[in-house]
Tab-separated table of C-alpha atoms in Angstrom:
chain	number	residue	atom	x	y	z
A	1	UNK	CA	121.897	89.989	92.243
A	2	UNK	CA	119.807	87.333	93.950
A	3	UNK	CA	118.985	89.709	96.814
A	4	UNK	CA	117.967	92.439	94.385
A	5	UNK	CA	115.731	90.102	92.384
A	6	UNK	CA	113.990	88.874	95.540
A	7	UNK	CA	113.508	92.470	96.734
A	8	UNK	CA	111.956	93.373	93.359
A	9	UNK	CA	109.596	90.379	93.513
A	10	UNK	CA	108.580	91.338	97.064
A	11	UNK	CA	108.029	94.937	95.957
A	12	UNK	CA	105.770	93.831	93.054
A	13	UNK	CA	103.638	91.542	95.158
A	14	UNK	CA	103.563	93.479	98.441
A	15	UNK	CA	102.444	96.654	96.678
A	16	UNK	CA	99.586	94.801	94.981
A	17	UNK	CA	98.337	92.649	97.875
A	18	UNK	CA	99.494	94.521	101.036
A	19	UNK	CA	100.043	91.329	103.040
A	20	UNK	CA	103.295	89.923	104.351
A	21	UNK	CA	102.187	86.329	103.863
A	22	UNK	CA	102.964	85.250	100.338
A	23	UNK	CA	104.046	82.380	98.176
A	24	UNK	CA	105.176	83.756	94.836
A	25	UNK	CA	106.186	81.149	92.284
A	26	UNK	CA	107.962	81.898	89.034
A	27	UNK	CA	105.272	80.187	86.960
A	28	UNK	CA	102.594	82.455	88.486
A	29	UNK	CA	104.247	85.771	87.650
A	30	UNK	CA	101.988	88.037	85.608
A	31	UNK	CA	103.076	89.867	82.475
A	32	UNK	CA	103.245	93.047	84.558
A	33	UNK	CA	105.455	91.316	87.152
A	34	UNK	CA	107.821	90.028	84.480
A	35	UNK	CA	107.931	93.433	82.788
A	36	UNK	CA	108.829	95.168	86.069
A	37	UNK	CA	111.509	92.603	86.960
A	38	UNK	CA	113.030	92.924	83.488
A	39	UNK	CA	112.979	96.713	83.684
A	40	UNK	CA	114.580	96.700	87.158
A	41	UNK	CA	117.311	94.313	85.990
A	42	UNK	CA	118.059	96.292	82.822
A	43	UNK	CA	118.104	99.578	84.725
A	44	UNK	CA	120.366	98.302	87.514
A	45	UNK	CA	122.727	95.956	85.685
A	46	UNK	CA	124.588	95.647	82.429
A	47	UNK	CA	124.051	92.775	80.039
A	48	UNK	CA	125.858	91.842	76.837
A	49	UNK	CA	122.549	92.168	74.960
A	50	UNK	CA	122.208	95.862	75.858
A	51	UNK	CA	123.878	98.819	74.205
A	52	UNK	CA	124.598	101.920	76.281
A	53	UNK	CA	123.660	105.098	74.410
A	54	UNK	CA	123.952	108.687	75.636
A	55	UNK	CA	121.473	111.190	74.225
A	56	UNK	CA	122.548	114.540	75.606
A	57	UNK	CA	122.586	114.145	79.379
A	58	UNK	CA	120.307	111.117	79.357
A	59	UNK	CA	121.847	107.636	79.358
A	60	UNK	CA	119.806	104.814	77.861
A	61	UNK	CA	120.140	101.058	77.638
A	62	UNK	CA	118.959	99.952	74.213
A	63	UNK	CA	118.031	96.495	72.938
A	64	UNK	CA	115.970	94.765	70.284
A	65	UNK	CA	112.640	93.154	71.105
A	66	UNK	CA	114.285	89.736	70.784
A	67	UNK	CA	116.995	90.645	73.295
A	68	UNK	CA	114.490	92.106	75.772
A	69	UNK	CA	112.486	88.895	75.520
A	70	UNK	CA	115.650	86.804	75.997
A	71	UNK	CA	116.596	88.781	79.123
A	72	UNK	CA	113.042	88.369	80.439
A	73	UNK	CA	113.217	84.619	79.805
A	74	UNK	CA	116.549	84.385	81.653
A	75	UNK	CA	115.020	86.240	84.618
A	76	UNK	CA	111.571	84.666	84.789
A	77	UNK	CA	111.688	81.447	82.775
A	78	UNK	CA	109.448	82.629	79.945
A	79	UNK	CA	108.442	85.576	77.790
A	80	UNK	CA	105.703	86.095	75.226
A	81	UNK	CA	103.973	88.879	73.310
A	82	UNK	CA	101.782	89.857	76.266
A	83	UNK	CA	104.879	90.168	78.475
A	84	UNK	CA	106.747	92.370	75.981
A	85	UNK	CA	103.654	94.564	75.587
A	86	UNK	CA	103.633	95.059	79.369
A	87	UNK	CA	107.361	95.898	79.221
A	88	UNK	CA	106.644	98.725	76.730
A	89	UNK	CA	105.385	100.774	79.712
A	90	UNK	CA	109.010	101.088	80.877
A	91	UNK	CA	110.647	101.904	77.553
A	92	UNK	CA	110.473	104.153	74.546
A	93	UNK	CA	110.269	102.238	71.276
A	94	UNK	CA	112.150	103.811	68.350
A	95	UNK	CA	113.455	102.167	65.209
A	96	UNK	CA	112.344	98.729	66.479
A	97	UNK	CA	114.506	99.103	69.595
A	98	UNK	CA	113.511	99.454	73.238
A	99	UNK	CA	115.169	102.444	74.927
A	100	UNK	CA	115.253	102.277	78.729
A	101	UNK	CA	116.351	105.432	80.538
A	102	UNK	CA	118.974	104.587	83.159
A	103	UNK	CA	119.942	107.529	85.360
A	104	UNK	CA	121.428	106.784	88.769
A	105	UNK	CA	120.828	103.671	90.831
A	106	UNK	CA	117.578	101.771	90.588
A	107	UNK	CA	115.472	102.260	93.707
A	108	UNK	CA	112.029	100.810	94.299
A	109	UNK	CA	111.229	103.853	96.398
A	110	UNK	CA	110.516	104.278	100.083
A	111	UNK	CA	110.533	100.888	101.820
A	112	UNK	CA	107.060	101.742	103.074
A	113	UNK	CA	105.580	99.484	105.721
A	114	UNK	CA	107.827	96.512	105.023
A	115	UNK	CA	110.943	95.368	103.188
A	116	UNK	CA	113.349	92.434	103.022
A	117	UNK	CA	116.499	92.911	105.069
A	118	UNK	CA	119.852	92.254	103.406
A	119	UNK	CA	121.516	91.747	106.809
A	120	UNK	CA	122.182	88.338	108.382
A	121	UNK	CA	121.116	86.354	105.326
A	122	UNK	CA	121.615	82.599	105.319
A	123	UNK	CA	122.500	80.811	102.100
A	124	UNK	CA	121.993	77.073	101.660
A	125	UNK	CA	121.098	74.389	99.132
A	126	UNK	CA	117.715	72.687	99.384
A	127	UNK	CA	117.222	69.926	96.859
A	128	UNK	CA	118.250	71.352	93.501
A	129	UNK	CA	117.645	74.970	94.533
A	130	UNK	CA	119.698	77.700	96.171
A	131	UNK	CA	117.870	79.028	99.246
A	132	UNK	CA	118.232	82.455	100.867
A	133	UNK	CA	116.670	82.978	104.294
A	134	UNK	CA	116.305	86.371	105.947
A	135	UNK	CA	114.040	88.756	107.818
A	136	UNK	CA	111.042	90.721	106.618
A	137	UNK	CA	111.196	94.043	108.449
A	138	UNK	CA	108.000	95.870	109.370
A	139	UNK	CA	107.702	99.529	110.291
A	140	UNK	CA	107.148	99.993	114.022
A	141	UNK	CA	107.079	103.587	115.228
A	142	UNK	CA	110.134	105.319	113.745
A	143	UNK	CA	112.056	102.169	112.856
A	144	UNK	CA	111.740	98.644	111.528
A	145	UNK	CA	111.564	95.364	113.439
A	146	UNK	CA	111.806	91.747	112.223
A	147	UNK	CA	108.222	90.582	111.649
A	148	UNK	CA	108.583	87.384	109.628
A	149	UNK	CA	111.167	85.204	107.890
A	150	UNK	CA	111.415	84.850	104.143
A	151	UNK	CA	112.791	82.011	102.065
A	152	UNK	CA	113.763	82.760	98.481
A	153	UNK	CA	114.626	79.959	96.088
A	154	UNK	CA	116.611	80.004	92.871
A	155	UNK	CA	117.249	77.256	90.340
A	156	UNK	CA	120.361	76.789	88.265
A	157	UNK	CA	120.255	78.464	84.847
A	158	UNK	CA	122.555	78.885	81.877
A	159	UNK	CA	122.725	82.695	82.105
A	160	UNK	CA	126.148	84.021	83.143
A	161	UNK	CA	124.787	87.580	83.381
A	162	UNK	CA	122.422	86.370	86.122
A	163	UNK	CA	125.144	84.454	87.963
A	164	UNK	CA	123.759	81.158	86.594
A	165	UNK	CA	120.620	81.292	88.772
A	166	UNK	CA	116.948	82.031	88.056
A	167	UNK	CA	114.275	83.141	90.532
A	168	UNK	CA	111.965	80.264	91.426
A	169	UNK	CA	109.943	81.109	94.558
A	170	UNK	CA	109.504	83.605	97.401
A	171	UNK	CA	107.844	82.219	100.520
A	172	UNK	CA	106.861	84.297	103.556
A	173	UNK	CA	104.856	82.488	106.242
């Protein structure tokens, strides 16, 4: 899950700023960032706060506003009214519940010009944080080549559904 969360953070920020150099800190995530990360997590993974509902051929993951906000807080460290309003873009609200369509595997789309490789990752502890180090791959001709290194940091959390870690920072020099 840590690799997926880091890839989602990279996707959010790279698509908005189009530069490989970045230092994304949890406390600087926008409401839109938090909404996207929460949507991606709900779509891709199960959580005890979600109910799976099938409406015809369409599977949904359904939760109350309070549970969506709790999941968002577990993922990003905080959630507020502005964040949940941004999340409404990804859900249908009926009967005071948020319905998130969940068909197939969650994909952020074509990797585009750059993406974070999941190969040859290094895992270590730095201070009180878990650190993942890997390559940022950049499109070159018809393939991708390592262009930079990324460091992703996670802190310890009390959320078993998130493997007891919370995203803290993504650094690409």
